[in-house]
mmCIF file of C-alpha atoms in Angstrom:
data_model
loop_
_atom_site.group_PDB
_atom_site.id
_atom_site.type_symbol
_atom_site.label_atom_id
_atom_site.label_comp_id
_atom_site.label_asym_id
_atom_site.label_seq_id
_atom_site.Cartn_x
_atom_site.Cartn_y
_atom_site.Cartn_z
ATOM 1 C CA MET A 1 15.882 -14.019 9.583
ATOM 2 C CA ILE A 2 15.241 -11.862 12.650
ATOM 3 C CA ASP A 3 14.176 -13.775 15.757
ATOM 4 C CA ALA A 4 11.101 -13.249 17.941
ATOM 5 C CA ALA A 5 12.980 -11.021 20.389
ATOM 6 C CA GLY A 6 14.163 -8.822 17.550
ATOM 7 C CA ILE A 7 10.627 -8.504 16.179
ATOM 8 C CA GLU A 8 9.321 -7.527 19.619
ATOM 9 C CA ALA A 9 12.041 -4.876 19.931
ATOM 10 C CA LEU A 10 10.803 -3.263 16.703
ATOM 11 C CA LYS A 11 7.597 -2.375 18.548
ATOM 12 C CA PHE A 12 9.577 0.200 20.554
ATOM 13 C CA ARG A 13 11.687 1.498 17.690
ATOM 14 C CA GLY A 14 10.877 4.602 15.689
ATOM 15 C CA ASP A 15 13.038 6.218 13.003
ATOM 16 C CA PRO A 16 15.729 8.390 14.654
ATOM 17 C CA LEU A 17 16.859 9.973 11.376
ATOM 18 C CA ALA A 18 13.387 11.268 10.460
ATOM 19 C CA ASP A 19 12.261 11.750 14.068
ATOM 20 C CA ASP A 20 15.127 14.163 14.765
ATOM 21 C CA VAL A 21 14.145 16.257 11.738
ATOM 22 C CA ILE A 22 10.538 16.586 12.884
ATOM 23 C CA THR A 23 11.574 17.416 16.449
ATOM 24 C CA GLU A 24 13.779 20.225 15.114
ATOM 25 C CA LEU A 25 11.082 21.578 12.793
ATOM 26 C CA VAL A 26 8.474 21.658 15.551
ATOM 27 C CA ALA A 27 10.875 23.343 17.961
ATOM 28 C CA THR A 28 11.718 26.045 15.410
ATOM 29 C CA ASP A 29 8.146 26.392 14.074
ATOM 30 C CA GLN A 30 9.167 25.554 10.499
ATOM 31 C CA VAL A 31 6.769 22.693 9.712
ATOM 32 C CA GLY A 32 4.449 24.758 7.507
ATOM 33 C CA ALA A 33 7.226 26.407 5.531
ATOM 34 C CA VAL A 34 8.978 23.088 4.913
ATOM 35 C CA ASN A 35 5.716 21.483 3.788
ATOM 36 C CA GLU A 36 5.292 24.182 1.140
ATOM 37 C CA VAL A 37 8.757 23.505 -0.272
ATOM 38 C CA LEU A 38 8.444 19.706 -0.149
ATOM 39 C CA ALA A 39 5.136 19.891 -2.028
ATOM 40 C CA ARG A 40 7.181 20.972 -5.066
ATOM 41 C CA PHE A 41 9.840 18.293 -4.562
ATOM 42 C CA ARG A 42 8.436 15.475 -6.715
ATOM 43 C CA SER A 43 11.096 13.941 -8.947
ATOM 44 C CA ASN A 44 14.165 11.770 -8.438
ATOM 45 C CA ASP A 45 15.999 14.159 -10.779
ATOM 46 C CA GLN A 46 15.282 17.311 -8.779
ATOM 47 C CA PRO A 47 18.130 18.710 -6.687
ATOM 48 C CA VAL A 48 17.403 19.095 -3.002
ATOM 49 C CA PRO A 49 15.867 22.586 -2.615
ATOM 50 C CA GLU A 50 18.373 25.090 -1.288
ATOM 51 C CA GLU A 51 15.738 26.914 0.776
ATOM 52 C CA LEU A 52 15.141 23.948 3.067
ATOM 53 C CA PRO A 53 16.588 24.095 6.596
ATOM 54 C CA PRO A 54 19.931 22.256 6.982
ATOM 55 C CA PRO A 55 18.468 19.297 8.943
ATOM 56 C CA VAL A 56 15.920 18.608 6.187
ATOM 57 C CA ARG A 57 18.520 18.933 3.430
ATOM 58 C CA ALA A 58 20.847 16.573 5.290
ATOM 59 C CA TYR A 59 18.026 14.067 5.739
ATOM 60 C CA LEU A 60 17.083 14.141 2.033
ATOM 61 C CA LEU A 61 20.684 13.715 0.937
ATOM 62 C CA ALA A 62 21.189 10.819 3.361
ATOM 63 C CA THR A 63 18.113 8.900 2.200
ATOM 64 C CA ASP A 64 18.222 9.159 -1.598
ATOM 65 C CA ALA A 65 20.216 6.012 -2.420
ATOM 66 C CA VAL A 66 18.972 2.433 -2.636
ATOM 67 C CA PRO A 67 20.740 -0.235 -0.543
ATOM 68 C CA ASP A 68 23.758 -2.027 -2.008
ATOM 69 C CA TRP A 69 21.854 -5.311 -2.317
ATOM 70 C CA THR A 70 19.249 -3.831 -4.693
ATOM 71 C CA ASP A 71 18.927 -5.972 -7.829
ATOM 72 C CA LEU A 72 17.944 -3.676 -10.702
ATOM 73 C CA ASP A 73 17.165 -6.667 -12.932
ATOM 74 C CA ARG A 74 14.542 -7.740 -10.413
ATOM 75 C CA VAL A 75 13.220 -4.183 -10.220
ATOM 76 C CA ALA A 76 12.862 -4.284 -14.015
ATOM 77 C CA GLY A 77 11.128 -7.658 -13.737
ATOM 78 C CA ALA A 78 8.662 -6.187 -11.265
ATOM 79 C CA TYR A 79 7.932 -3.372 -13.712
ATOM 80 C CA ASP A 80 7.103 -5.921 -16.423
ATOM 81 C CA PHE A 81 4.791 -7.587 -13.905
ATOM 82 C CA PHE A 82 3.137 -4.220 -13.178
ATOM 83 C CA ILE A 83 2.588 -3.580 -16.878
ATOM 84 C CA ASP A 84 0.798 -6.911 -17.288
ATOM 85 C CA ASP A 85 -0.956 -7.139 -13.924
ATOM 86 C CA GLY A 86 -0.900 -3.674 -12.389
ATOM 87 C CA VAL A 87 -4.702 -3.485 -12.548
ATOM 88 C CA HIS A 88 -4.948 -6.721 -10.581
ATOM 89 C CA VAL A 89 -2.342 -5.555 -8.056
ATOM 90 C CA ALA A 90 -4.284 -2.333 -7.466
ATOM 91 C CA SER A 91 -7.537 -4.275 -7.249
ATOM 92 C CA VAL A 92 -6.277 -6.497 -4.432
ATOM 93 C CA LEU A 93 -4.672 -3.509 -2.701
ATOM 94 C CA SER A 94 -8.044 -1.751 -2.792
ATOM 95 C CA PHE A 95 -10.323 -4.605 -1.813
ATOM 96 C CA GLY A 96 -8.047 -6.744 0.345
ATOM 97 C CA ALA A 97 -4.891 -5.077 1.647
ATOM 98 C CA MET A 98 -6.653 -2.009 3.017
ATOM 99 C CA VAL A 99 -9.054 -4.171 5.047
ATOM 100 C CA ASN A 100 -6.189 -6.354 6.285
ATOM 101 C CA CYS A 101 -4.423 -3.199 7.480
ATOM 102 C CA TYR A 102 -7.536 -2.252 9.423
ATOM 103 C CA ALA A 103 -7.567 -5.704 11.048
ATOM 104 C CA GLN A 104 -4.483 -4.639 13.015
ATOM 105 C CA PRO A 105 -5.758 -2.838 16.134
ATOM 106 C CA ARG A 106 -2.676 -0.719 16.888
ATOM 107 C CA PRO A 107 -2.287 0.892 13.433
ATOM 108 C CA SER A 108 -6.060 1.404 13.296
ATOM 109 C CA ARG A 109 -5.912 3.262 16.583
ATOM 110 C CA VAL A 110 -3.190 5.504 15.152
ATOM 111 C CA LEU A 111 -5.509 6.375 12.256
ATOM 112 C CA ALA A 112 -8.255 7.179 14.753
ATOM 113 C CA LEU A 113 -5.965 9.514 16.687
ATOM 114 C CA THR A 114 -4.981 11.309 13.468
ATOM 115 C CA HIS A 115 -8.683 11.869 12.640
ATOM 116 C CA ARG A 116 -8.645 9.675 9.546
ATOM 117 C CA LEU A 117 -11.477 7.323 10.455
ATOM 118 C CA ASN A 118 -13.851 9.169 8.128
ATOM 119 C CA GLN A 119 -11.357 9.959 5.342
ATOM 120 C CA PRO A 120 -11.028 6.669 3.420
ATOM 121 C CA HIS A 121 -10.610 8.475 0.093
ATOM 122 C CA ARG A 122 -7.545 10.299 1.387
ATOM 123 C CA ARG A 123 -5.817 7.179 2.722
ATOM 124 C CA LEU A 124 -6.739 5.236 -0.411
ATOM 125 C CA SER A 125 -5.473 7.931 -2.757
ATOM 126 C CA GLU A 126 -2.217 8.332 -0.824
ATOM 127 C CA THR A 127 -1.637 4.568 -0.885
ATOM 128 C CA ALA A 128 -2.487 4.412 -4.579
ATOM 129 C CA GLN A 129 -0.050 7.191 -5.503
ATOM 130 C CA PHE A 130 2.688 5.492 -3.500
ATOM 131 C CA VAL A 131 2.148 2.250 -5.428
ATOM 132 C CA LEU A 132 1.799 4.019 -8.789
ATOM 133 C CA ASP A 133 5.156 5.737 -8.259
ATOM 134 C CA MET A 134 6.627 2.337 -7.406
ATOM 135 C CA MET A 135 5.104 0.836 -10.593
ATOM 136 C CA ALA A 136 6.818 3.360 -12.869
ATOM 137 C CA PRO A 137 9.838 2.376 -14.972
ATOM 138 C CA ALA A 138 13.094 2.869 -13.030
ATOM 139 C CA PRO A 139 11.286 4.003 -9.862
ATOM 140 C CA PHE A 140 14.589 4.486 -8.049
ATOM 141 C CA GLY A 141 16.456 6.058 -10.983
ATOM 142 C CA ALA A 142 16.418 8.933 -13.433
ATOM 143 C CA GLY A 143 12.962 9.908 -14.622
ATOM 144 C CA GLY A 144 11.217 8.351 -11.627
ATOM 145 C CA ALA A 145 9.332 10.012 -8.790
ATOM 146 C CA PHE A 146 9.430 7.352 -6.105
ATOM 147 C CA LEU A 147 12.386 8.507 -3.997
ATOM 148 C CA PRO A 148 10.782 11.848 -2.957
ATOM 149 C CA THR A 149 7.522 9.981 -2.311
ATOM 150 C CA ILE A 150 9.302 7.612 0.077
ATOM 151 C CA GLN A 151 11.283 10.388 1.750
ATOM 152 C CA LYS A 152 8.166 12.464 2.397
ATOM 153 C CA THR A 153 6.212 9.426 3.594
ATOM 154 C CA ARG A 154 8.965 8.733 6.096
ATOM 155 C CA LEU A 155 8.702 12.290 7.430
ATOM 156 C CA ILE A 156 4.919 11.956 7.681
ATOM 157 C CA HIS A 157 5.370 8.823 9.784
ATOM 158 C CA ALA A 158 7.792 10.737 12.032
ATOM 159 C CA ALA A 159 5.329 13.618 12.394
ATOM 160 C CA VAL A 160 2.557 11.224 13.399
ATOM 161 C CA ARG A 161 4.863 9.626 15.975
ATOM 162 C CA TYR A 162 5.790 13.029 17.380
ATOM 163 C CA PHE A 163 2.285 14.396 17.764
ATOM 164 C CA ILE A 164 0.729 11.195 19.111
ATOM 165 C CA THR A 165 3.471 10.603 21.682
ATOM 166 C CA HIS A 166 3.135 14.231 22.807
ATOM 167 C CA SER A 167 -0.667 14.127 22.907
ATOM 168 C CA GLY A 168 -0.977 12.309 26.222
ATOM 169 C CA THR A 169 -3.244 9.699 24.599
ATOM 170 C CA TRP A 170 -0.637 7.005 23.949
ATOM 171 C CA ASP A 171 1.190 4.747 26.424
ATOM 172 C CA VAL A 172 4.522 3.899 24.802
ATOM 173 C CA GLU A 173 5.500 1.490 27.563
ATOM 174 C CA ALA A 174 2.343 -0.552 27.075
ATOM 175 C CA ASP A 175 1.661 -0.112 23.354
ATOM 176 C CA GLY A 176 5.070 0.592 21.859
ATOM 177 C CA VAL A 177 5.893 3.527 19.615
ATOM 178 C CA PRO A 178 3.112 4.658 17.257
ATOM 179 C CA VAL A 179 3.981 3.886 13.629
ATOM 180 C CA CYS A 180 6.781 1.704 14.967
ATOM 181 C CA GLN A 181 9.103 -0.380 12.821
ATOM 182 C CA GLN A 182 7.053 -3.479 13.632
ATOM 183 C CA ASP A 183 3.937 -1.840 12.184
ATOM 184 C CA LEU A 184 5.829 -0.679 9.091
ATOM 185 C CA LEU A 185 7.170 -4.192 8.566
ATOM 186 C CA GLY A 186 3.629 -5.522 8.906
ATOM 187 C CA ALA A 187 2.342 -3.069 6.309
ATOM 188 C CA LEU A 188 5.139 -4.059 3.938
ATOM 189 C CA LEU A 189 4.153 -7.730 4.231
ATOM 190 C CA ILE A 190 0.465 -6.904 3.667
ATOM 191 C CA PHE A 191 1.247 -4.899 0.527
ATOM 192 C CA SER A 192 3.636 -7.535 -0.835
ATOM 193 C CA VAL A 193 3.053 -11.095 0.389
ATOM 194 C CA GLN A 194 -0.674 -10.714 0.953
ATOM 195 C CA VAL A 195 -1.258 -8.959 -2.366
ATOM 196 C CA ILE A 196 0.288 -11.915 -4.199
ATOM 197 C CA ASP A 197 -1.883 -14.268 -2.139
ATOM 198 C CA GLY A 198 -4.960 -12.133 -2.836
ATOM 199 C CA MET A 199 -4.314 -12.098 -6.580
ATOM 200 C CA ARG A 200 -4.173 -15.858 -6.587
ATOM 201 C CA ARG A 201 -7.393 -15.998 -4.552
ATOM 202 C CA ILE A 202 -9.255 -14.058 -7.257
ATOM 203 C CA GLY A 203 -7.858 -16.334 -9.932
ATOM 204 C CA VAL A 204 -4.903 -14.346 -11.259
ATOM 205 C CA SER A 205 -1.882 -16.499 -12.013
ATOM 206 C CA VAL A 206 1.371 -15.112 -10.582
ATOM 207 C CA THR A 207 4.608 -16.947 -11.359
ATOM 208 C CA GLU A 208 7.212 -17.482 -8.664
ATOM 209 C CA LYS A 209 9.605 -15.139 -10.469
ATOM 210 C CA GLU A 210 6.958 -12.407 -10.657
ATOM 211 C CA ALA A 211 6.175 -12.850 -6.974
ATOM 212 C CA GLU A 212 9.856 -12.734 -5.985
ATOM 213 C CA ASP A 213 10.488 -9.635 -8.119
ATOM 214 C CA TYR A 214 7.437 -7.878 -6.682
ATOM 215 C CA TYR A 215 8.537 -8.683 -3.134
ATOM 216 C CA HIS A 216 12.071 -7.485 -3.880
ATOM 217 C CA VAL A 217 10.822 -4.033 -4.903
ATOM 218 C CA TRP A 218 8.871 -3.801 -1.649
ATOM 219 C CA ARG A 219 11.944 -4.914 0.306
ATOM 220 C CA VAL A 220 14.016 -2.129 -1.293
ATOM 221 C CA THR A 221 11.180 0.278 -0.506
ATOM 222 C CA GLY A 222 11.121 -0.900 3.100
ATOM 223 C CA ALA A 223 14.834 -0.178 3.476
ATOM 224 C CA LEU A 224 14.321 3.342 2.108
ATOM 225 C CA LEU A 225 11.455 3.810 4.590
ATOM 226 C CA GLY A 226 13.884 3.073 7.400
ATOM 227 C CA ILE A 227 12.939 -0.526 8.196
ATOM 228 C CA PRO A 228 16.105 -2.361 9.331
ATOM 229 C CA ALA A 229 17.402 -4.621 6.563
ATOM 230 C CA GLU A 230 17.840 -7.499 8.994
ATOM 231 C CA ALA A 231 14.133 -7.344 9.859
ATOM 232 C CA MET A 232 13.020 -7.916 6.268
ATOM 233 C CA PRO A 233 13.292 -11.504 5.018
ATOM 234 C CA GLU A 234 15.468 -11.934 1.937
ATOM 235 C CA THR A 235 13.188 -14.413 0.169
ATOM 236 C CA LEU A 236 9.481 -14.548 -0.483
ATOM 237 C CA ALA A 237 9.207 -17.902 1.326
ATOM 238 C CA GLU A 238 10.718 -16.386 4.468
ATOM 239 C CA ALA A 239 8.459 -13.348 4.090
ATOM 240 C CA GLN A 240 5.404 -15.622 3.878
ATOM 241 C CA GLU A 241 6.488 -17.301 7.100
ATOM 242 C CA LEU A 242 6.934 -13.968 8.879
ATOM 243 C CA ASN A 243 3.603 -12.761 7.520
ATOM 244 C CA ALA A 244 1.888 -15.704 9.209
ATOM 245 C CA THR A 245 3.641 -15.309 12.555
ATOM 246 C CA LEU A 246 3.710 -11.509 12.777
ATOM 247 C CA VAL A 247 0.901 -10.015 10.720
ATOM 248 C CA GLU A 248 -1.865 -12.589 10.563
ATOM 249 C CA ALA A 249 -1.299 -13.456 14.218
ATOM 250 C CA SER A 250 -1.908 -9.790 15.115
ATOM 251 C CA TYR A 251 -5.332 -9.597 13.481
ATOM 252 C CA ALA A 252 -8.182 -8.886 15.859
ATOM 253 C CA PRO A 253 -11.430 -6.941 15.879
ATOM 254 C CA SER A 254 -11.351 -3.361 17.121
ATOM 255 C CA PRO A 255 -13.900 -0.524 17.064
ATOM 256 C CA GLU A 256 -11.512 1.580 14.976
ATOM 257 C CA GLY A 257 -10.880 -1.216 12.473
ATOM 258 C CA VAL A 258 -14.577 -1.896 12.033
ATOM 259 C CA GLU A 259 -15.339 1.796 11.483
ATOM 260 C CA LEU A 260 -12.477 2.211 9.016
ATOM 261 C CA THR A 261 -13.694 -0.798 7.047
ATOM 262 C CA ARG A 262 -17.291 0.403 7.033
ATOM 263 C CA ASN A 263 -16.252 3.826 5.733
ATOM 264 C CA LEU A 264 -14.111 2.208 3.035
ATOM 265 C CA LEU A 265 -16.958 -0.034 1.882
ATOM 266 C CA ASP A 266 -19.327 2.932 1.853
ATOM 267 C CA LEU A 267 -16.874 4.819 -0.353
ATOM 268 C CA TYR A 268 -16.684 1.939 -2.827
ATOM 269 C CA GLU A 269 -20.436 1.357 -2.832
ATOM 270 C CA ARG A 270 -21.064 5.000 -3.737
ATOM 271 C CA MET A 271 -18.912 4.552 -6.821
ATOM 272 C CA VAL A 272 -20.668 1.406 -8.075
ATOM 273 C CA PRO A 273 -23.658 2.499 -10.191
ATOM 274 C CA GLY A 274 -27.163 1.160 -9.692
ATOM 275 C CA ARG A 275 -28.814 -0.961 -7.024
ATOM 276 C CA MET A 276 -28.280 -4.049 -9.146
ATOM 277 C CA PHE A 277 -24.666 -4.108 -7.949
ATOM 278 C CA ASP A 278 -25.459 -3.705 -4.244
ATOM 279 C CA GLY A 279 -23.258 -6.127 -2.339
ATOM 280 C CA VAL A 280 -20.649 -6.683 -5.039
ATOM 281 C CA VAL A 281 -17.982 -4.713 -3.129
ATOM 282 C CA ALA A 282 -18.474 -6.738 0.050
ATOM 283 C CA ALA A 283 -18.308 -9.932 -2.013
ATOM 284 C CA MET A 284 -15.022 -8.812 -3.571
ATOM 285 C CA VAL A 285 -13.550 -8.041 -0.159
ATOM 286 C CA ARG A 286 -14.594 -11.445 1.117
ATOM 287 C CA GLN A 287 -12.942 -13.069 -1.888
ATOM 288 C CA THR A 288 -9.593 -11.358 -1.199
ATOM 289 C CA VAL A 289 -9.313 -11.575 2.619
ATOM 290 C CA ARG A 290 -9.626 -14.450 5.057
ATOM 291 C CA PRO A 291 -13.207 -15.227 6.189
ATOM 292 C CA HIS A 292 -12.530 -14.585 9.881
ATOM 293 C CA VAL A 293 -10.942 -11.208 9.077
ATOM 294 C CA ALA A 294 -13.984 -10.211 7.034
ATOM 295 C CA ASP A 295 -16.229 -11.260 9.945
ATOM 296 C CA TRP A 296 -14.187 -9.314 12.497
ATOM 297 C CA MET A 297 -14.244 -6.194 10.309
ATOM 298 C CA GLY A 298 -18.009 -6.442 9.849
ATOM 299 C CA VAL A 299 -17.922 -7.026 6.086
ATOM 300 C CA PRO A 300 -21.502 -7.954 5.093
ATOM 301 C CA HIS A 301 -22.359 -11.253 3.463
ATOM 302 C CA SER A 302 -23.759 -11.018 -0.049
ATOM 303 C CA ARG A 303 -25.158 -14.352 -1.115
ATOM 304 C CA GLY A 304 -26.098 -13.242 -4.600
ATOM 305 C CA TRP A 305 -22.749 -11.689 -5.495
ATOM 306 C CA ARG A 306 -20.671 -14.186 -3.524
ATOM 307 C CA GLY A 307 -21.387 -16.936 -6.042
ATOM 308 C CA ALA A 308 -20.811 -14.618 -8.991
ATOM 309 C CA VAL A 309 -17.459 -13.437 -7.662
ATOM 310 C CA ARG A 310 -16.323 -16.996 -6.971
ATOM 311 C CA ALA A 311 -17.396 -18.044 -10.441
ATOM 312 C CA GLY A 312 -15.499 -15.064 -11.833
ATOM 313 C CA ALA A 313 -12.363 -16.176 -9.990
ATOM 314 C CA ARG A 314 -12.673 -19.672 -11.492
ATOM 315 C CA LEU A 315 -13.167 -18.138 -14.954
ATOM 316 C CA MET A 316 -10.083 -15.992 -14.514
ATOM 317 C CA ARG A 317 -8.015 -19.073 -13.632
ATOM 318 C CA LEU A 318 -9.191 -20.784 -16.813
ATOM 319 C CA LEU A 319 -8.404 -17.682 -18.858
ATOM 320 C CA GLU A 320 -4.964 -17.375 -17.268
ATOM 321 C CA ARG A 321 -4.114 -20.854 -18.494
ATOM 322 C CA ALA A 322 -5.233 -19.838 -21.984
ATOM 323 C CA GLU A 323 -3.657 -16.383 -21.903
ATOM 324 C CA ASP A 324 -0.487 -17.199 -23.783
ATOM 325 C CA ARG A 325 -2.449 -18.949 -26.534
ATOM 326 C CA SER A 326 -5.388 -16.603 -27.015
ATOM 327 C CA ARG A 327 -5.517 -12.861 -27.546
ATOM 328 C CA ILE A 328 -9.244 -12.956 -26.829
ATOM 329 C CA ALA A 329 -8.631 -14.650 -23.497
ATOM 330 C CA THR A 330 -6.018 -12.019 -22.652
ATOM 331 C CA ALA A 331 -8.430 -9.190 -23.473
ATOM 332 C CA VAL A 332 -11.235 -10.742 -21.413
ATOM 333 C CA LEU A 333 -8.910 -11.348 -18.472
ATOM 334 C CA ASP A 334 -7.638 -7.771 -18.472
ATOM 335 C CA LYS A 335 -11.195 -6.476 -18.721
ATOM 336 C CA ALA A 336 -12.220 -8.630 -15.761
ATOM 337 C CA GLY A 337 -9.349 -7.205 -13.730
ATOM 338 C CA SER A 338 -10.231 -3.656 -14.706
ATOM 339 C CA LEU A 339 -13.870 -4.191 -13.754
ATOM 340 C CA LEU A 340 -12.793 -5.291 -10.289
ATOM 341 C CA LEU A 341 -10.928 -2.002 -10.012
ATOM 342 C CA THR A 342 -13.491 0.308 -11.623
ATOM 343 C CA GLY A 343 -14.920 1.684 -8.374
ATOM 344 C CA SER A 344 -11.609 2.493 -6.724
ATOM 345 C CA VAL A 345 -9.857 3.800 -9.836
ATOM 346 C CA ARG A 346 -12.739 6.144 -10.607
ATOM 347 C CA VAL A 347 -12.672 7.431 -7.053
ATOM 348 C CA LEU A 348 -8.955 8.068 -7.339
ATOM 349 C CA CYS A 349 -9.149 9.614 -10.796
ATOM 350 C CA ASP A 350 -12.074 11.888 -9.974
ATOM 351 C CA GLY A 351 -10.330 14.663 -8.078
ATOM 352 C CA GLN A 352 -9.875 13.461 -4.538
ATOM 353 C CA PRO A 353 -7.500 15.497 -2.333
ATOM 354 C CA THR A 354 -4.385 13.695 -3.638
ATOM 355 C CA THR A 355 -4.222 14.014 -7.437
ATOM 356 C CA LEU A 356 -2.911 10.812 -8.987
ATOM 357 C CA ASN A 357 -0.112 10.864 -11.526
ATOM 358 C CA ILE A 358 -0.341 7.586 -13.424
ATOM 359 C CA PRO A 359 2.833 6.515 -15.287
ATOM 360 C CA ALA A 360 2.256 6.801 -19.044
ATOM 361 C CA GLU A 361 2.824 3.108 -19.794
ATOM 362 C CA LEU A 362 0.428 1.992 -17.080
ATOM 363 C CA LYS A 363 -2.157 4.568 -18.084
ATOM 364 C CA GLU A 364 -2.040 3.373 -21.685
ATOM 365 C CA LYS A 365 -2.569 -0.217 -20.564
ATOM 366 C CA TRP A 366 -5.389 0.706 -18.200
ATOM 367 C CA LEU A 367 -7.089 2.940 -20.760
ATOM 368 C CA ALA A 368 -7.059 0.039 -23.213
ATOM 369 C CA SER A 369 -8.800 -2.153 -20.631
ATOM 370 C CA GLY A 370 -11.261 0.593 -19.590
ATOM 371 C CA ALA A 371 -10.062 0.859 -15.987
ATOM 372 C CA CYS A 372 -9.382 4.589 -16.037
ATOM 373 C CA PRO A 373 -11.536 6.858 -18.210
ATOM 374 C CA ALA A 374 -9.800 8.955 -20.878
ATOM 375 C CA GLY A 375 -8.996 12.503 -19.909
ATOM 376 C CA ARG A 376 -8.340 11.677 -16.242
ATOM 377 C CA ARG A 377 -4.931 12.149 -14.633
#
């Protein structure tokens, strides 16, 4: 596993392959034209558009293959996990992982500089589509849509780096590179290791094999995003260790993080009907993140819903133990997971700026549990 000096060096490392493309596009004033073409580039099966400038075509061709160590059996195992527990994964991503991301001052400052403090729906929908594409069958193969999603995300990161470093508002020597490899590695650990931890905190049983398979898919994704392979732990146990020393150790309050969290909670609260449920979102966040993180991010206490959410987590643990023996228990458990997700899924399915394309198998499962209303895409 990478040592402390190597981790520190990642703070000053961008993504030369993608960064060079953005530098060329800005210099030749082709950003807008390329964006229009890439908006139509959505499937793993699509050929690279001929009308793209040579540097963009070369970049897309160089980044469309998974690393040699990818285990497709584990990718398939992760898909089975998504089919059974995708609602719970998305729930923890919505209520926990987003807030944990905001507990990192440097990435939160980047969001502030890109004017996204007051656009929680956009960040949430973009994150959700990224994960939905990853949840699809064969996300890296024929019929999938994840490779273009990753490639375009990598270019977005490069564009953010370019414009922030040229804005005069960022001190690279003191703060490192914006959207640096260290920050990307931290996000990967939040969306993988911490999601598994969060699922277990709300009472969802995750087997070691499921957890390892889920982490493996994120590790493959990290490599495609340009994170050095040697920086990403090979095993979940090693990833948990790095999560504690790198990510959780970086948590701290910041004005940007607090504002981002407040806007996110406001978004969720607007989607929960009736005053009877006031406070339930804050209680869910507090169930999925560490208490001191919730305090730093200004997540309100909700005494009434806190007990109900904790009781719900205990009920889910009991139902998990009965799941293999009882169809009723399985149905109740899936419904409980979908209810946790109702607010965020309805936001994402109700026409926010990024339209979600939900894989058919996942949509069928979620429709059966009531998480996503019929007729939405």
